[in-house]
Every structure is written in structure tokens, then in C-alpha cells.
Amino acid sequence: MEPTMDLSMLNHFFHISLTGEADAVTTVPATDLLQKEQMDAIIQQSSTLLKATGTELAASFVGMAFFGVCASVQLILAANNRFLDLSLDNLDFQIDMHDDHIHGCFKIRELKWKDAPPDAEDREAWLVAELSSFYASQIRPVIQSAAVSAGVKPDLIWAQYGARMAFALEYVEGIEKRTDVLERFRQDYQTLARLVPADTFERRKNPFEHKPRYIDSPSEAGKKLMMRSSCCMYDRRENGEKCYTCPMMLPEEREARRIRIEASRDHKTEHTA
């Protein structure tokens, strides 16, 4: 087994690395998050650090940290044709302060993986089994734990995953020059979204089965923005407001925000001209 693997993209986007964060304010074994007392403490600490007005934002924070784990599995599958071991017992969960916000981070204890079968047909069946087991035994339990401690439904977290993974696909399509890697990412995305059974997630629909919707960007003419598949709860904090791409934002709210953003953009243009 090779001793190294390029995890730079995982660290850059999802704060997942072999070294972890040296100055993290909290570090716990990821398996401890399945214990209600420990998850209660994480939800409370996250709420405090996020200056949240309730527990919904903290649940979303933990859930989005674990989305990074999910996306990282797909990235390594595409780049290396390997299923990276990001199981709970191979991770430490960290909360790291960064200026005025926090990150959910992970330290990988040991770099290990399973190689994918060389035959395409065998690979698809293998991947369905691996992904189903990964989500049922690793991701679903920790999402349920966060939801219980926060007093919310797991759907608050799961419903965000569709657009997040669709955005990851669009990002990879925009930067990846290796055709084999890009094709694997696309195929594996479809395997995850269409072939992993919905009951794996204890939902009526696979959360990754999602058709993106787009709106015009208020800050860059001609650019489209992907709508989120669900609210991230970032408005549930002191002086918080919904994201421009939030599906919960009313049309009149978005129009008022658009006018405000465009006015600010035009003002900056005047001062830099």
C-alpha cells in the first residue's frame, strides 16, 4: 500500500487532513458523537460559538461538516479509484475557530482505503454496496444523533446534501482536466444519487437525487447561482439573514436583497472607475 495520497483538496474545502487542526478548541473521537451526552455538548458549544438563536444552526453545522466527509469519499474515488476510509472510528472531530467563524474539521487517524474493482460492471455493484454500508453505518447514525440533540428532524440536514453534491459536481467539471477522473466523478455521482436505496438514509427519497435550480446572480451580470436544496439555517443567529440562494426566501425578500446588492456593486464600481 502506498504511504501517501494527495488530500490537499479535502483539506482545502472540507478541513479533512492527516494532521488535523493544532489550535482546535475541541477535539473528540468521531465515534463519541454517537453518545448523546457528547453530542449535546457539541451542539451547545457550536450554538454558543455561532451565536445562534436556537439549536437548528448547530445541527446544520455538524451536518455540513459530515457532508464534507461524504464529498471527500467521492473526490478520492474519482481521483484515485479508491474508497478512502473515513469511518467514524478512523476520524477525530474538531471545532476550529477562524477569525469570526468556526469550522467543523476532521483528523484522519490512519490513511487507508479499499481499491475499486478494475471491471466497470463489477465496480458499480461494489460501489453501491460500499456506499450503502458507509451511509447506513457511519453517516446516518451521526446525523440522527445531531438531530436528536438539537431537537430537530434529520431532514433538516439531509435535505441540504442534494444541492451541495450537485455543486461539487459542477465545480469538478469546471476545474478537472483529466477526462478519466471527471468521468469517474460523474458516474459515481449517478451511482450515489440513483442506485443507493432511499431507505439507506431512512428517507422516502435519496437526498442526492436532486435537480438543481438556478437564479441570476445580483453581483455578477450574466452569471447563474445554484439554489440551495434546503435552508442551511444560517439566519438563525444574532443579526442573521437568509442566504441569497435560500429556497425559503420569499420572492419579495430576494428582490429587495437583489436591489441592495446591485446598489452596493454599482457604488463600488463608481469608486474604482
mmCIF file of C-alpha atoms in Angstrom:
data_model
loop_
_atom_site.group_PDB
_atom_site.id
_atom_site.type_symbol
_atom_site.label_atom_id
_atom_site.label_comp_id
_atom_site.label_asym_id
_atom_site.label_seq_id
_atom_site.Cartn_x
_atom_site.Cartn_y
_atom_site.Cartn_z
ATOM 1 C CA MET A 1 0.000 0.000 0.000
ATOM 2 C CA GLU A 2 1.300 3.431 -0.912
ATOM 3 C CA PRO A 3 2.176 5.514 2.190
ATOM 4 C CA THR A 4 0.807 8.781 0.813
ATOM 5 C CA MET A 5 -2.197 10.195 -1.058
ATOM 6 C CA ASP A 6 -2.963 13.735 -2.137
ATOM 7 C CA LEU A 7 -5.557 15.030 0.306
ATOM 8 C CA SER A 8 -4.981 18.717 -0.404
ATOM 9 C CA MET A 9 -8.430 19.293 -1.921
ATOM 10 C CA LEU A 10 -10.075 17.587 1.069
ATOM 11 C CA ASN A 11 -8.168 19.828 3.451
ATOM 12 C CA HIS A 12 -8.790 22.993 1.429
ATOM 13 C CA PHE A 13 -12.544 22.595 1.036
ATOM 14 C CA PHE A 14 -13.600 20.385 3.936
ATOM 15 C CA HIS A 15 -10.837 20.702 6.570
ATOM 16 C CA ILE A 16 -10.118 16.976 6.482
ATOM 17 C CA SER A 17 -6.455 16.054 6.866
ATOM 18 C CA LEU A 18 -3.942 13.690 8.440
ATOM 19 C CA THR A 19 -2.669 16.416 10.764
ATOM 20 C CA GLY A 20 -5.893 17.978 11.999
ATOM 21 C CA GLU A 21 -6.040 21.487 13.417
ATOM 22 C CA ALA A 22 -3.384 22.187 16.043
ATOM 23 C CA ASP A 23 -5.335 25.037 17.654
ATOM 24 C CA ALA A 24 -8.793 23.453 17.588
ATOM 25 C CA VAL A 25 -10.978 24.442 20.532
ATOM 26 C CA THR A 26 -12.462 20.933 20.660
ATOM 27 C CA THR A 27 -11.196 17.527 19.575
ATOM 28 C CA VAL A 28 -13.154 14.325 20.211
ATOM 29 C CA PRO A 29 -13.184 10.862 18.648
ATOM 30 C CA ALA A 30 -15.884 10.928 15.973
ATOM 31 C CA THR A 31 -17.407 7.770 17.464
ATOM 32 C CA ASP A 32 -18.141 9.761 20.639
ATOM 33 C CA LEU A 33 -20.626 11.846 18.659
ATOM 34 C CA LEU A 34 -22.965 8.866 18.785
ATOM 35 C CA GLN A 35 -23.194 9.319 22.557
ATOM 36 C CA LYS A 36 -25.966 11.753 23.421
ATOM 37 C CA GLU A 37 -24.029 13.459 26.214
ATOM 38 C CA GLN A 38 -21.122 14.221 23.883
ATOM 39 C CA MET A 39 -23.325 15.355 21.014
ATOM 40 C CA ASP A 40 -25.333 17.526 23.409
ATOM 41 C CA ALA A 41 -22.075 19.237 24.375
ATOM 42 C CA ILE A 42 -21.062 19.731 20.722
ATOM 43 C CA ILE A 43 -24.454 21.199 19.825
ATOM 44 C CA GLN A 44 -24.315 23.549 22.809
ATOM 45 C CA GLN A 45 -20.744 24.642 22.125
ATOM 46 C CA SER A 46 -21.432 25.152 18.432
ATOM 47 C CA SER A 47 -24.541 27.197 19.202
ATOM 48 C CA THR A 48 -22.554 29.431 21.535
ATOM 49 C CA LEU A 49 -19.657 29.934 19.114
ATOM 50 C CA LEU A 50 -22.043 30.564 16.209
ATOM 51 C CA LYS A 51 -24.073 32.991 18.347
ATOM 52 C CA ALA A 52 -27.108 31.007 17.319
ATOM 53 C CA THR A 53 -30.611 31.882 18.465
ATOM 54 C CA GLY A 54 -31.614 28.206 18.650
ATOM 55 C CA THR A 55 -30.191 24.750 18.068
ATOM 56 C CA GLU A 56 -31.077 24.465 14.358
ATOM 57 C CA LEU A 57 -27.887 26.178 13.164
ATOM 58 C CA ALA A 58 -25.686 23.915 15.287
ATOM 59 C CA ALA A 59 -27.382 20.825 13.848
ATOM 60 C CA SER A 60 -26.747 22.196 10.364
ATOM 61 C CA PHE A 61 -23.128 22.964 11.268
ATOM 62 C CA VAL A 62 -22.452 19.384 12.343
ATOM 63 C CA GLY A 63 -24.354 18.022 9.363
ATOM 64 C CA MET A 64 -22.420 20.138 6.876
ATOM 65 C CA ALA A 65 -19.130 19.052 8.429
ATOM 66 C CA PHE A 66 -20.136 15.468 7.686
ATOM 67 C CA PHE A 67 -21.208 16.437 4.190
ATOM 68 C CA GLY A 68 -17.528 17.199 3.715
ATOM 69 C CA VAL A 69 -16.789 13.591 4.632
ATOM 70 C CA CYS A 70 -19.312 12.411 2.023
ATOM 71 C CA ALA A 71 -17.921 14.657 -0.702
ATOM 72 C CA SER A 72 -14.373 13.608 0.148
ATOM 73 C CA VAL A 73 -15.259 9.970 -0.459
ATOM 74 C CA GLN A 74 -16.482 10.913 -3.956
ATOM 75 C CA LEU A 75 -13.400 13.016 -4.713
ATOM 76 C CA ILE A 76 -10.957 10.259 -3.813
ATOM 77 C CA LEU A 77 -12.997 7.698 -5.740
ATOM 78 C CA ALA A 78 -12.697 9.901 -8.813
ATOM 79 C CA ALA A 79 -9.054 10.880 -8.438
ATOM 80 C CA ASN A 80 -7.632 7.594 -7.152
ATOM 81 C CA ASN A 81 -10.305 4.961 -7.819
ATOM 82 C CA ARG A 82 -10.243 4.107 -4.112
ATOM 83 C CA PHE A 83 -12.770 4.203 -1.300
ATOM 84 C CA LEU A 84 -10.997 6.206 1.392
ATOM 85 C CA ASP A 85 -11.617 5.023 4.946
ATOM 86 C CA LEU A 86 -13.466 7.925 6.554
ATOM 87 C CA SER A 87 -15.374 5.781 9.010
ATOM 88 C CA LEU A 88 -16.117 7.252 12.419
ATOM 89 C CA ASP A 89 -13.529 5.118 14.199
ATOM 90 C CA ASN A 90 -10.833 6.460 11.864
ATOM 91 C CA LEU A 91 -11.660 10.138 12.495
ATOM 92 C CA ASP A 92 -11.355 12.752 15.206
ATOM 93 C CA PHE A 93 -13.905 15.567 15.025
ATOM 94 C CA GLN A 94 -12.688 19.098 15.728
ATOM 95 C CA ILE A 95 -14.137 22.556 16.055
ATOM 96 C CA ASP A 96 -11.712 25.223 14.907
ATOM 97 C CA MET A 97 -12.068 28.976 15.359
ATOM 98 C CA HIS A 98 -11.165 31.015 12.284
ATOM 99 C CA ASP A 99 -11.466 34.780 12.699
ATOM 100 C CA ASP A 100 -15.191 35.420 13.236
ATOM 101 C CA HIS A 101 -16.470 31.948 12.304
ATOM 102 C CA ILE A 102 -15.881 28.282 13.054
ATOM 103 C CA HIS A 103 -15.104 25.183 11.009
ATOM 104 C CA GLY A 104 -16.008 21.568 11.607
ATOM 105 C CA CYS A 105 -12.783 19.665 10.921
ATOM 106 C CA PHE A 106 -11.573 16.075 10.877
ATOM 107 C CA LYS A 107 -8.258 14.420 11.572
ATOM 108 C CA ILE A 108 -7.745 11.109 9.787
ATOM 109 C CA ARG A 109 -6.073 8.692 12.184
ATOM 110 C CA GLU A 110 -4.678 6.306 9.581
ATOM 111 C CA LEU A 111 -4.523 6.632 5.804
ATOM 112 C CA LYS A 112 -6.186 3.503 4.423
ATOM 113 C CA TRP A 113 -8.606 2.591 1.665
ATOM 114 C CA LYS A 114 -10.180 -0.101 -0.466
ATOM 115 C CA ASP A 115 -9.192 -0.349 -4.114
ATOM 116 C CA ALA A 116 -12.077 -0.388 -6.579
ATOM 117 C CA PRO A 117 -12.511 -3.413 -8.865
ATOM 118 C CA PRO A 118 -10.947 -2.909 -12.304
ATOM 119 C CA ASP A 119 -14.013 -4.069 -14.240
ATOM 120 C CA ALA A 120 -16.613 -1.315 -14.713
ATOM 121 C CA GLU A 121 -19.635 -3.551 -14.129
ATOM 122 C CA ASP A 122 -18.149 -5.108 -11.017
ATOM 123 C CA ARG A 123 -17.138 -1.640 -9.832
ATOM 124 C CA GLU A 124 -20.696 -0.290 -9.968
ATOM 125 C CA ALA A 125 -22.137 -3.148 -7.902
ATOM 126 C CA TRP A 126 -19.215 -2.900 -5.488
ATOM 127 C CA LEU A 127 -19.687 0.849 -5.125
ATOM 128 C CA VAL A 128 -23.425 0.577 -4.446
ATOM 129 C CA ALA A 129 -22.655 -1.889 -1.650
ATOM 130 C CA GLU A 130 -19.822 0.244 -0.223
ATOM 131 C CA LEU A 131 -21.790 3.486 -0.319
ATOM 132 C CA SER A 132 -24.899 1.859 1.153
ATOM 133 C CA SER A 133 -22.881 0.429 4.036
ATOM 134 C CA PHE A 134 -20.989 3.707 4.574
ATOM 135 C CA TYR A 135 -24.129 5.828 4.805
ATOM 136 C CA ALA A 136 -26.128 3.331 6.856
ATOM 137 C CA SER A 137 -23.399 2.578 9.406
ATOM 138 C CA GLN A 138 -21.379 5.811 9.546
ATOM 139 C CA ILE A 139 -23.181 8.912 8.273
ATOM 140 C CA ARG A 140 -26.837 8.201 9.106
ATOM 141 C CA PRO A 141 -26.195 7.440 12.816
ATOM 142 C CA VAL A 142 -24.250 10.653 13.402
ATOM 143 C CA ILE A 143 -26.872 12.749 11.592
ATOM 144 C CA GLN A 144 -29.567 11.156 13.717
ATOM 145 C CA SER A 145 -27.506 11.858 16.830
ATOM 146 C CA ALA A 146 -27.121 15.538 15.923
ATOM 147 C CA ALA A 147 -30.824 15.834 15.164
ATOM 148 C CA VAL A 148 -31.840 14.274 18.485
ATOM 149 C CA SER A 149 -29.519 16.521 20.493
ATOM 150 C CA ALA A 150 -30.699 19.625 18.628
ATOM 151 C CA GLY A 151 -34.364 18.640 18.814
ATOM 152 C CA VAL A 152 -34.836 18.771 15.034
ATOM 153 C CA LYS A 153 -35.669 16.267 12.312
ATOM 154 C CA PRO A 154 -32.783 14.620 10.414
ATOM 155 C CA ASP A 155 -34.336 16.023 7.218
ATOM 156 C CA LEU A 156 -33.016 19.451 8.227
ATOM 157 C CA ILE A 157 -29.544 18.047 7.474
ATOM 158 C CA TRP A 158 -30.217 15.511 4.728
ATOM 159 C CA ALA A 159 -32.212 17.964 2.615
ATOM 160 C CA GLN A 160 -29.140 20.168 2.202
ATOM 161 C CA TYR A 161 -26.994 17.416 0.713
ATOM 162 C CA GLY A 162 -28.588 17.357 -2.742
ATOM 163 C CA ALA A 163 -27.536 20.805 -3.904
ATOM 164 C CA ARG A 164 -24.212 20.561 -2.099
ATOM 165 C CA MET A 165 -23.188 17.458 -4.046
ATOM 166 C CA ALA A 166 -24.584 18.892 -7.289
ATOM 167 C CA PHE A 167 -22.433 21.974 -6.718
ATOM 168 C CA ALA A 168 -19.406 19.724 -6.088
ATOM 169 C CA LEU A 169 -20.060 18.074 -9.452
ATOM 170 C CA GLU A 170 -20.234 21.429 -11.227
ATOM 171 C CA TYR A 171 -17.030 22.537 -9.521
ATOM 172 C CA VAL A 172 -15.169 19.401 -10.570
ATOM 173 C CA GLU A 173 -16.478 19.780 -14.105
ATOM 174 C CA GLY A 174 -15.094 23.316 -14.149
ATOM 175 C CA ILE A 175 -11.553 22.541 -12.977
ATOM 176 C CA GLU A 176 -10.750 18.900 -13.743
ATOM 177 C CA LYS A 177 -8.616 18.439 -16.857
ATOM 178 C CA ARG A 178 -8.189 14.664 -16.573
ATOM 179 C CA THR A 179 -11.012 13.121 -18.565
ATOM 180 C CA ASP A 180 -10.880 9.778 -16.740
ATOM 181 C CA VAL A 181 -11.170 11.462 -13.340
ATOM 182 C CA LEU A 182 -14.043 13.672 -14.491
ATOM 183 C CA GLU A 183 -15.909 10.736 -15.985
ATOM 184 C CA ARG A 184 -15.492 8.689 -12.779
ATOM 185 C CA PHE A 185 -16.812 11.569 -10.689
ATOM 186 C CA ARG A 186 -19.869 11.876 -12.942
ATOM 187 C CA GLN A 187 -20.548 8.147 -12.959
ATOM 188 C CA ASP A 188 -20.043 7.771 -9.216
ATOM 189 C CA TYR A 189 -22.311 10.755 -8.586
ATOM 190 C CA GLN A 190 -25.044 9.000 -10.566
ATOM 191 C CA THR A 191 -24.412 5.760 -8.685
ATOM 192 C CA LEU A 192 -24.822 7.555 -5.364
ATOM 193 C CA ALA A 193 -27.887 9.521 -6.427
ATOM 194 C CA ARG A 194 -29.777 6.854 -8.356
ATOM 195 C CA LEU A 195 -28.705 3.421 -7.172
ATOM 196 C CA VAL A 196 -28.226 3.729 -3.413
ATOM 197 C CA PRO A 197 -31.681 2.903 -1.922
ATOM 198 C CA ALA A 198 -33.581 5.658 -0.137
ATOM 199 C CA ASP A 199 -34.019 3.509 2.972
ATOM 200 C CA THR A 200 -30.237 3.625 3.395
ATOM 201 C CA PHE A 201 -30.824 7.176 4.613
ATOM 202 C CA GLU A 202 -34.140 6.338 6.308
ATOM 203 C CA ARG A 203 -35.861 8.732 3.945
ATOM 204 C CA ARG A 204 -38.528 8.347 1.290
ATOM 205 C CA LYS A 205 -36.128 9.745 -1.310
ATOM 206 C CA ASN A 206 -32.386 9.517 -1.749
ATOM 207 C CA PRO A 207 -31.172 13.016 -0.703
ATOM 208 C CA PHE A 208 -28.640 13.118 -3.538
ATOM 209 C CA GLU A 209 -31.329 12.658 -6.175
ATOM 210 C CA HIS A 210 -31.700 16.349 -6.865
ATOM 211 C CA LYS A 211 -32.295 18.525 -9.930
ATOM 212 C CA PRO A 212 -30.569 21.887 -9.427
ATOM 213 C CA ARG A 213 -32.421 25.173 -9.896
ATOM 214 C CA TYR A 214 -30.726 28.451 -10.773
ATOM 215 C CA ILE A 215 -31.276 32.170 -10.348
ATOM 216 C CA ASP A 216 -29.477 35.224 -11.736
ATOM 217 C CA SER A 217 -26.531 36.480 -9.738
ATOM 218 C CA PRO A 218 -27.110 40.007 -8.353
ATOM 219 C CA SER A 219 -23.378 40.707 -8.133
ATOM 220 C CA GLU A 220 -22.123 39.394 -11.478
ATOM 221 C CA ALA A 221 -24.126 40.091 -14.632
ATOM 222 C CA GLY A 222 -24.829 37.035 -16.762
ATOM 223 C CA LYS A 223 -23.861 34.556 -14.050
ATOM 224 C CA LYS A 224 -26.260 31.992 -12.618
ATOM 225 C CA LEU A 225 -26.313 30.830 -8.999
ATOM 226 C CA MET A 226 -27.417 27.375 -7.932
ATOM 227 C CA MET A 227 -30.257 27.418 -5.439
ATOM 228 C CA ARG A 228 -29.738 25.506 -2.231
ATOM 229 C CA SER A 229 -31.884 22.408 -1.872
ATOM 230 C CA SER A 230 -32.804 23.421 1.685
ATOM 231 C CA CYS A 231 -32.174 26.187 4.196
ATOM 232 C CA CYS A 232 -28.785 25.999 5.925
ATOM 233 C CA MET A 233 -30.216 27.815 8.978
ATOM 234 C CA TYR A 234 -27.525 30.479 8.828
ATOM 235 C CA ASP A 235 -30.125 33.120 9.538
ATOM 236 C CA ARG A 236 -30.750 31.529 12.945
ATOM 237 C CA ARG A 237 -28.052 33.577 14.629
ATOM 238 C CA GLU A 238 -27.611 37.073 16.017
ATOM 239 C CA ASN A 239 -28.205 39.587 13.203
ATOM 240 C CA GLY A 240 -28.546 36.674 10.801
ATOM 241 C CA GLU A 241 -30.200 36.727 7.409
ATOM 242 C CA LYS A 242 -31.015 34.117 4.787
ATOM 243 C CA CYS A 243 -28.563 33.311 2.001
ATOM 244 C CA TYR A 244 -29.491 34.804 -1.372
ATOM 245 C CA THR A 245 -29.903 31.287 -2.763
ATOM 246 C CA CYS A 246 -32.069 30.038 0.104
ATOM 247 C CA PRO A 247 -35.240 28.294 -1.150
ATOM 248 C CA MET A 248 -37.095 29.641 1.888
ATOM 249 C CA MET A 249 -36.592 33.243 0.863
ATOM 250 C CA LEU A 250 -39.781 34.865 -0.412
ATOM 251 C CA PRO A 251 -39.664 36.460 -3.892
ATOM 252 C CA GLU A 252 -40.138 39.941 -2.464
ATOM 253 C CA GLU A 253 -37.317 39.341 0.031
ATOM 254 C CA ARG A 254 -34.956 38.233 -2.735
ATOM 255 C CA GLU A 255 -35.899 41.207 -4.891
ATOM 256 C CA ALA A 256 -35.168 43.621 -2.041
ATOM 257 C CA ARG A 257 -31.834 41.872 -1.445
ATOM 258 C CA ARG A 258 -31.029 41.994 -5.179
ATOM 259 C CA ILE A 259 -31.606 45.735 -5.273
ATOM 260 C CA ARG A 260 -29.419 46.212 -2.223
ATOM 261 C CA ILE A 261 -26.586 44.080 -3.614
ATOM 262 C CA GLU A 262 -26.699 45.728 -7.044
ATOM 263 C CA ALA A 263 -26.678 49.178 -5.468
ATOM 264 C CA SER A 264 -23.630 48.221 -3.432
ATOM 265 C CA ARG A 265 -21.950 46.798 -6.547
ATOM 266 C CA ASP A 266 -22.620 49.943 -8.563
ATOM 267 C CA HIS A 267 -21.325 52.102 -5.711
ATOM 268 C CA LYS A 268 -18.045 50.175 -5.611
ATOM 269 C CA THR A 269 -17.726 50.441 -9.395
ATOM 270 C CA GLU A 270 -18.072 54.234 -9.203
ATOM 271 C CA HIS A 271 -15.295 54.489 -6.645
ATOM 272 C CA THR A 272 -12.889 52.231 -8.567
ATOM 273 C CA ALA A 273 -13.509 53.690 -12.033
#
